[in-house]
CSV table of C-alpha atoms and ligand atoms in Angstrom, one decimal:
chain,number,residue,atom,x,y,z
A,279,MET,CA,38.9,12.5,-11.0
A,280,ASN,CA,36.2,12.8,-14.1
A,281,GLU,CA,35.4,16.1,-15.3
A,282,LEU,CA,32.1,16.3,-13.6
A,283,LYS,CA,33.4,15.7,-10.4
A,284,GLU,CA,36.7,18.1,-10.5
A,285,LYS,CA,34.0,21.0,-12.0
A,286,LEU,CA,31.4,20.5,-9.4
A,287,VAL,CA,34.6,20.5,-7.2
A,288,ASN,CA,35.7,23.8,-8.2
A,289,LEU,CA,32.7,25.5,-8.5
A,290,LEU,CA,32.2,24.9,-4.8
A,291,GLY,CA,35.7,25.4,-3.7
A,292,ASP,CA,35.6,22.1,-1.3
A,293,SER,CA,36.2,18.6,-2.5
A,294,ARG,CA,34.4,17.6,0.8
A,295,ARG,CA,31.4,19.5,-0.4
A,296,VAL,CA,30.9,17.3,-3.2
A,297,LEU,CA,29.8,13.4,-2.1
A,298,VAL,CA,30.2,10.5,-4.2
A,299,ASN,CA,28.0,7.2,-4.0
A,300,GLU,CA,26.4,9.0,-1.0
A,301,PRO,CA,23.3,6.9,0.3
A,302,LEU,CA,19.9,8.9,0.0
A,303,ALA,CA,17.9,6.3,2.1
A,304,PRO,CA,18.7,8.3,5.0
A,305,LYS,CA,18.1,11.8,3.4
A,306,THR,CA,14.3,10.7,3.0
A,307,THR,CA,11.8,9.9,5.5
A,308,PHE,CA,10.8,6.4,3.9
A,309,GLY,CA,14.3,5.0,4.3
A,310,VAL,CA,14.4,2.9,1.5
A,311,GLY,CA,16.6,3.0,-1.9
A,312,GLY,CA,20.2,3.4,-3.2
A,313,ALA,CA,23.2,6.0,-3.4
A,314,ALA,CA,23.2,9.0,-5.8
A,315,ASP,CA,26.7,9.3,-8.0
A,316,TYR,CA,26.9,12.5,-6.9
A,317,PHE,CA,25.6,14.3,-3.7
A,318,VAL,CA,25.8,18.5,-3.3
A,319,SER,CA,24.4,21.3,-1.5
A,320,PRO,CA,24.5,24.8,-2.3
A,321,ARG,CA,24.1,27.0,-0.1
A,322,THR,CA,23.6,30.1,-2.6
A,323,PHE,CA,21.6,30.5,-5.7
A,324,ALA,CA,25.2,31.4,-7.5
A,325,GLU,CA,25.9,27.9,-6.6
A,326,LEU,CA,23.1,26.2,-7.5
A,327,ALA,CA,22.6,27.8,-10.8
A,328,GLY,CA,26.3,26.8,-11.6
A,329,ILE,CA,25.6,23.0,-10.6
A,330,VAL,CA,22.5,22.9,-12.8
A,331,LYS,CA,24.1,24.9,-15.9
A,332,LEU,CA,27.1,22.2,-15.8
A,333,CYS,CA,24.9,19.2,-15.4
A,334,LYS,CA,23.3,20.7,-18.7
A,335,SER,CA,26.2,21.3,-20.7
A,336,LEU,CA,27.4,17.8,-19.7
A,337,GLY,CA,24.4,15.8,-20.1
A,338,VAL,CA,23.8,14.8,-17.0
A,339,ASN,CA,21.1,13.9,-15.0
A,340,PHE,CA,20.2,16.3,-11.8
A,341,HIS,CA,17.1,16.2,-9.3
A,342,ILE,CA,16.6,18.7,-6.6
A,343,LEU,CA,16.1,17.0,-3.5
A,344,GLY,CA,13.9,19.0,-0.6
A,345,ARG,CA,14.0,17.2,2.8
A,346,GLY,CA,12.6,14.0,1.3
A,347,SER,CA,9.5,13.6,2.4
A,348,ASN,CA,7.5,12.8,-0.4
A,349,THR,CA,10.0,10.7,-2.3
A,350,ILE,CA,10.9,7.2,-2.8
A,351,VAL,CA,14.3,6.2,-4.2
A,352,ARG,CA,15.0,3.3,-6.3
A,353,ASP,CA,17.0,0.5,-4.8
A,354,GLY,CA,19.6,0.7,-7.5
A,355,GLY,CA,20.3,5.0,-6.8
A,356,TYR,CA,20.7,7.6,-8.9
A,357,ARG,CA,22.6,7.9,-12.1
A,358,GLY,CA,23.7,12.0,-11.8
A,359,VAL,CA,23.7,14.6,-9.2
A,360,VAL,CA,21.7,15.0,-6.0
A,361,ILE,CA,20.8,18.8,-5.4
A,362,GLN,CA,19.8,19.5,-2.0
A,363,PRO,CA,20.1,23.1,-1.5
A,364,LEU,CA,20.4,24.0,2.0
A,365,GLY,CA,21.2,26.7,4.6
A,366,GLY,CA,22.7,30.2,3.4
A,367,GLU,CA,20.2,31.9,1.2
A,368,PHE,CA,17.8,28.6,1.0
A,369,GLU,CA,16.9,28.7,4.5
A,370,LYS,CA,16.6,32.8,5.2
A,371,ILE,CA,13.9,33.7,6.9
A,372,GLU,CA,12.3,37.1,7.4
A,373,VAL,CA,8.9,38.5,8.6
A,374,ARG,CA,7.3,41.8,7.4
A,375,GLY,CA,4.3,42.6,8.9
A,376,THR,CA,1.7,40.0,7.3
A,377,GLU,CA,4.0,38.1,5.1
A,378,ILE,CA,6.7,35.7,5.7
A,379,GLU,CA,9.4,35.5,2.9
A,380,CYS,CA,11.6,32.7,3.3
A,381,GLY,CA,13.9,30.1,1.3
A,382,ALA,CA,13.0,26.8,-0.4
A,383,ALA,CA,14.9,24.8,2.4
A,384,VAL,CA,13.1,26.3,5.0
A,385,ARG,CA,11.5,23.6,6.9
A,386,LEU,CA,7.2,24.2,7.2
A,387,LYS,CA,7.2,23.4,10.3
A,388,LEU,CA,10.0,26.2,11.3
A,389,LEU,CA,7.2,28.3,8.8
A,390,ALA,CA,4.4,27.8,10.9
A,391,ILE,CA,6.3,28.4,14.1
A,392,GLU,CA,7.6,31.8,12.9
A,393,ALA,CA,4.3,32.7,12.1
A,394,GLN,CA,3.0,31.7,15.2
A,395,ARG,CA,5.3,33.5,17.3
A,396,ASN,CA,4.6,36.7,15.2
A,397,ALA,CA,1.2,36.4,15.7
A,398,ILE,CA,0.1,35.5,11.9
A,399,SER,CA,-3.0,33.4,11.1
A,400,ARG,CA,-3.4,30.9,8.3
A,401,PHE,CA,-0.3,29.1,8.3
A,402,GLU,CA,-1.6,26.8,11.1
A,403,PHE,CA,-1.9,23.7,8.8
A,404,LEU,CA,1.6,23.4,8.1
A,405,GLU,CA,2.5,22.5,11.6
A,406,GLY,CA,2.5,18.8,10.8
A,407,ILE,CA,3.4,18.5,7.5
A,408,PRO,CA,7.1,17.3,7.2
A,409,GLY,CA,9.4,18.7,4.8
A,410,SER,CA,10.8,21.8,2.8
A,411,VAL,CA,9.1,25.3,1.4
A,412,GLY,CA,10.3,24.2,-1.6
A,413,GLY,CA,9.0,20.6,-2.2
A,414,ALA,CA,5.8,22.4,-0.6
A,415,LEU,CA,5.3,24.7,-3.5
A,416,ARG,CA,6.3,21.9,-6.3
A,417,MET,CA,3.7,19.5,-5.2
A,418,ASN,CA,1.3,22.3,-3.6
A,419,ALA,CA,1.3,20.4,-0.5
A,420,GLY,CA,-1.5,20.7,1.7
A,421,ALA,CA,-3.4,19.3,5.3
A,422,MET,CA,-6.9,20.0,7.1
A,423,GLY,CA,-8.5,21.5,4.3
A,424,TRP,CA,-5.8,23.6,3.5
A,425,GLN,CA,-2.6,24.1,0.7
A,426,ILE,CA,0.4,26.2,0.4
A,427,SER,CA,-1.1,28.4,-2.7
A,428,ASP,CA,-3.6,29.5,-0.1
A,429,ILE,CA,-1.0,31.4,1.3
A,430,VAL,CA,1.6,32.2,-1.3
A,431,SER,CA,2.2,35.4,-2.5
A,432,SER,CA,4.9,35.4,-5.0
A,433,LEU,CA,7.6,32.9,-5.4
A,434,THR,CA,11.3,33.1,-6.6
A,435,ILE,CA,12.4,30.6,-8.9
A,436,MET,CA,15.1,29.5,-10.9
A,437,ASN,CA,14.7,27.8,-15.0
A,438,TYR,CA,17.0,24.9,-15.8
A,439,ASP,CA,19.5,27.9,-17.6
A,440,GLY,CA,19.9,29.5,-14.0
A,441,GLU,CA,18.3,32.0,-14.6
A,442,ILE,CA,16.2,34.0,-11.8
A,443,VAL,CA,12.4,35.5,-11.8
A,444,THR,CA,9.8,36.3,-9.4
A,445,ILE,CA,6.6,35.3,-10.3
A,446,SER,CA,2.5,35.8,-8.7
A,447,LYS,CA,1.1,32.8,-7.4
A,448,GLU,CA,-1.4,33.2,-10.1
A,449,GLN,CA,1.5,33.0,-12.5
A,450,ALA,CA,3.0,29.3,-10.7
A,451,GLY,CA,-0.1,27.7,-12.2
A,452,PHE,CA,-1.2,25.7,-9.3
A,453,SER,CA,-4.1,23.0,-9.0
A,454,TYR,CA,-4.4,19.8,-6.5
A,455,ARG,CA,-0.9,18.5,-5.6
A,456,ASN,CA,0.6,20.5,-8.5
A,457,CYS,CA,2.4,23.2,-9.5
A,458,ALA,CA,2.6,23.9,-13.5
A,459,VAL,CA,5.8,26.4,-13.2
A,460,LEU,CA,7.6,23.9,-11.1
A,461,LYS,CA,7.7,21.2,-13.4
A,462,ASN,CA,10.6,22.5,-15.1
A,463,ALA,CA,12.1,25.1,-12.8
A,464,ILE,CA,13.4,24.9,-9.2
A,465,ALA,CA,11.5,26.9,-6.3
A,466,LEU,CA,14.1,29.1,-4.8
A,467,GLY,CA,11.9,31.0,-2.2
A,468,ALA,CA,8.3,32.1,-1.5
A,469,VAL,CA,6.5,34.8,0.2
A,470,PHE,CA,3.7,34.1,2.0
A,471,ARG,CA,0.9,36.3,3.3
A,472,GLY,CA,-1.0,35.8,6.2
A,473,VAL,CA,-3.3,37.7,8.3
A,474,ALA,CA,-2.9,39.4,12.0
A,475,GLY,CA,-4.1,36.9,14.6
A,476,ASN,CA,-4.2,36.3,18.2
A,477,ARG,CA,-1.3,34.1,19.1
A,478,ASP,CA,-3.2,31.6,22.2
A,479,ASP,CA,-5.8,30.8,19.4
A,480,ILE,CA,-3.2,30.3,16.6
A,481,THR,CA,-1.5,28.5,19.0
A,482,LYS,CA,-4.9,26.4,19.9
A,483,LYS,CA,-5.4,25.4,16.4
A,484,MET,CA,-2.1,24.2,15.7
A,485,GLU,CA,-2.9,22.0,18.5
A,486,VAL,CA,-5.9,21.2,17.2
A,487,PHE,CA,-4.7,20.1,13.9
A,488,ALA,CA,-1.4,18.2,15.5
A,489,ASN,CA,-4.1,16.0,17.7
A,490,LYS,CA,-6.1,15.3,14.7
A,491,ARG,CA,-3.1,14.1,13.0
A,492,PHE,CA,-1.7,12.0,15.3
A,493,ALA,CA,-5.1,10.5,15.6
A,494,SER,CA,-5.0,9.1,12.0
A,495,GLN,CA,-2.1,8.9,10.6
A,496,PRO,CA,1.2,6.2,11.6
A,497,LYS,CA,4.1,6.6,13.5
A,498,TRP,CA,6.1,4.3,11.4
A,499,ARG,CA,8.9,5.7,8.6
A,500,SER,CA,6.8,6.8,5.7
A,501,ALA,CA,6.1,9.0,2.8
A,502,GLY,CA,2.7,10.7,3.6
A,503,CYS,CA,0.0,9.7,2.1
A,504,VAL,CA,1.1,7.9,-1.4
A,505,PHE,CA,-1.9,8.6,-3.7
A,506,LYS,CA,-3.2,11.6,-4.7
A,507,ASN,CA,-7.4,11.5,-4.1
A,508,PRO,CA,-9.4,11.1,-7.3
A,509,PRO,CA,-11.7,13.7,-7.5
A,510,GLY,CA,-14.6,14.2,-4.9
A,511,ASP,CA,-13.1,10.7,-3.1
A,512,SER,CA,-10.4,9.8,-0.5
A,513,ALA,CA,-8.2,7.2,-2.1
A,514,GLY,CA,-7.1,6.5,2.2
A,515,LYS,CA,-11.0,5.7,2.3
A,516,ILE,CA,-11.0,3.6,-0.3
A,517,ILE,CA,-8.2,1.2,0.5
A,518,ASP,CA,-9.6,1.3,3.6
A,519,GLU,CA,-13.1,0.1,2.5
A,520,LEU,CA,-11.8,-2.8,0.0
A,521,GLY,CA,-10.2,-4.0,3.5
A,522,LEU,CA,-6.5,-3.3,1.8
A,523,LYS,CA,-4.8,-2.0,5.3
A,524,GLY,CA,-2.2,-4.2,6.8
A,525,LEU,CA,-1.3,-5.8,3.2
A,526,LYS,CA,2.3,-6.2,3.3
A,527,SER,CA,5.3,-6.5,0.9
A,528,GLY,CA,8.4,-7.6,2.9
A,529,GLY,CA,9.0,-4.9,5.2
A,530,ALA,CA,6.3,-2.4,3.9
A,531,MET,CA,3.0,-2.4,4.8
A,532,VAL,CA,-0.4,-0.7,4.6
A,533,SER,CA,-0.8,1.3,7.4
A,534,ASN,CA,-3.8,0.1,9.9
A,535,GLU,CA,-4.1,3.9,11.0
A,536,HIS,CA,-4.3,5.7,7.7
A,537,GLY,CA,-5.3,3.8,4.1
A,538,ASN,CA,-3.6,6.0,1.9
A,539,PHE,CA,0.2,5.7,4.1
A,540,ILE,CA,3.0,3.1,3.3
A,541,VAL,CA,4.9,2.4,5.9
A,542,ASN,CA,8.5,1.0,6.4
A,543,PHE,CA,7.9,-1.4,9.4
A,544,ASN,CA,11.0,-3.8,9.1
A,545,LYS,CA,14.1,-2.6,6.4
A,546,ALA,CA,12.0,-2.6,4.1
A,547,THR,CA,13.1,-2.0,0.5
A,548,ALA,CA,12.4,-0.3,-2.6
A,549,LYS,CA,10.7,-2.7,-4.4
A,550,ASP,CA,9.0,-3.7,-1.7
A,551,VAL,CA,7.2,-0.5,-1.6
A,552,LEU,CA,6.8,-0.3,-5.1
A,553,ASP,CA,5.4,-3.9,-4.9
A,554,LEU,CA,2.8,-3.3,-3.0
A,555,ILE,CA,2.0,0.3,-4.5
A,556,GLU,CA,1.3,-1.4,-7.6
A,557,LYS,CA,-0.8,-4.5,-5.8
A,558,VAL,CA,-2.8,-1.5,-3.9
A,559,ARG,CA,-3.4,-0.1,-7.8
A,560,GLU,CA,-4.4,-3.1,-9.4
A,561,GLU,CA,-7.1,-3.9,-6.4
A,562,VAL,CA,-8.6,-0.5,-6.8
A,563,LYS,CA,-8.0,-0.3,-10.7
A,564,LYS,CA,-10.1,-4.0,-10.6
A,565,ARG,CA,-12.3,-3.4,-8.1
A,566,ARG,CA,-13.4,0.5,-8.0
A,567,GLY,CA,-12.6,1.3,-11.6
A,568,ILE,CA,-10.2,4.3,-10.3
A,569,GLU,CA,-6.6,4.4,-11.4
A,570,LEU,CA,-4.8,5.9,-8.4
A,571,GLU,CA,-2.2,8.4,-9.7
A,572,LEU,CA,0.6,8.7,-7.4
A,573,GLU,CA,1.1,11.9,-5.1
A,574,VAL,CA,4.8,10.5,-4.2
A,575,GLU,CA,7.6,11.3,-6.7
A,576,VAL,CA,9.6,7.7,-7.3
A,577,ILE,CA,13.8,8.7,-8.6
A,578,GLY,CA,16.5,6.6,-9.4
A,579,GLU,CA,17.2,3.1,-11.2
A,580,ASP,CA,15.9,-0.6,-9.7
A,581,LEU,CA,18.7,-3.0,-9.3
B,160,EPU,N1,-10.5,7.3,5.9
B,160,EPU,C1,-11.0,6.2,6.3
B,160,EPU,N2,-9.9,5.0,6.0
B,160,EPU,C2,-8.5,5.5,6.5
B,160,EPU,C3,-8.2,6.9,5.7
B,160,EPU,C4,-9.5,7.8,5.7
B,160,EPU,O1,-12.5,5.8,6.3
B,160,EPU,O2,-8.0,4.6,6.1
B,160,EPU,C5,-11.7,8.7,5.9
B,160,EPU,C6,-11.4,9.5,6.6
B,160,EPU,O3,-11.9,9.3,8.1
B,160,EPU,C7,-12.5,10.7,6.4
B,160,EPU,C8,-11.9,10.6,4.4
B,160,EPU,O4,-11.1,9.5,4.8
B,160,EPU,O5,-13.5,10.6,6.6
B,160,EPU,C9,-11.0,11.5,4.3
B,160,EPU,O6,-9.2,11.3,5.2
B,160,EPU,P1,-8.6,12.1,6.0
B,160,EPU,O7,-8.8,13.3,6.7
B,160,EPU,O8,-7.5,11.8,6.4
B,160,EPU,O9,-7.6,13.1,4.4
B,160,EPU,P2,-7.4,12.1,3.2
B,160,EPU,O10,-8.4,12.9,2.0
B,160,EPU,O11,-6.9,11.1,2.9
B,160,EPU,C10,-5.5,14.5,2.9
B,160,EPU,C11,-4.2,14.4,2.2
B,160,EPU,C12,-3.0,14.3,3.4
B,160,EPU,C13,-3.7,15.1,4.6
B,160,EPU,C14,-5.1,14.9,5.0
B,160,EPU,C15,-5.5,15.9,6.0
B,160,EPU,C16,-4.3,13.7,-0.4
B,160,EPU,C17,-3.9,12.8,-0.9
B,160,EPU,N3,-4.1,13.5,1.3
B,160,EPU,O12,-5.7,12.6,3.1
B,160,EPU,O13,-2.0,14.6,3.1
B,160,EPU,O14,-2.9,15.0,5.7
B,160,EPU,O15,-6.0,15.1,4.4
B,160,EPU,O16,-5.6,17.1,6.1
B,160,EPU,O17,-4.6,14.8,-0.5
B,160,EPU,C18,-0.3,13.7,2.1
B,160,EPU,O18,-0.2,14.5,1.3
B,160,EPU,O19,0.8,13.2,2.0
B,160,EPU,C19,-1.0,14.1,3.3
B,160,EPU,C20,-0.9,12.8,3.9
């Protein structure tokens, strides 16, 4: 056994918790890409701190994966350790009045349902966003005119030395699809604050949002919107106006439902997806003079 694997097994106390050459495609909503050299799922903050410190001391790359709904893994896979916090402290969820404290691995849908059950409003927009609280914080995920920073009160984060601090929303530096602090730290959890509401009204609002989403977004596998919206504009609308919907590269296609989605309609490879992204970017640059920025995160190596 090599040093890294041996130390990871020691940390996690069970060799079955250290997966070698683990395929990442099934762990993402897009379903493309290769395997991680090592894959681990810490259940406690202490385990995560140990893994991060170990990787740092050995000079090994690591990447934190949430629920994989905004990630494209390249076909050659990931050299290093992919860490997906799951269960235990990471899935704790606690309601106190109109506040909900929850761990980074909690699914946004569950958070929305928990708020609804407790008649707490302002969480309705989360119902249809796939993914985890941690990933959503890191990219300030949003929908329906709302973003997660609208309801965050404080965040608990870990730096790459394994130290844990709780910071206010203001200290986190949120902006459109970005959180400055989480560029170099890991989200462990957050406290969200809503307002007291009426359960039926909340349910209705969630239904309205779900219907809107069903009518405008594709059902195929995807990573949601591929590009950030340029200031004051909509990337999906631009792509639509340029007639790029339906454009294909292998098994990947620009969605016919929403121009900012690329879908995996037939066993796409990451290369298919990334080639298509480039084609769309080039067309938009050439014909509109706009440089579209990626909203999804791309990890790993080409084949
Ligand atoms: N539109 C078109 N054609 C298209 C797509 C959109 O004409 O193919 C038009 C729509 O009709 C609408 C406008 O463009 O008038 C904006 O469209 P939409 O409401 O779908 O919003 P968006 O700006 O394209 C953003 C988020 C989505 C989120 C929706 C709904 C970004 C990059 N995207 O999309 O988030 O679901 O609002 O609230 O900010 C994601 O982040 O992965 C994502 C899907």
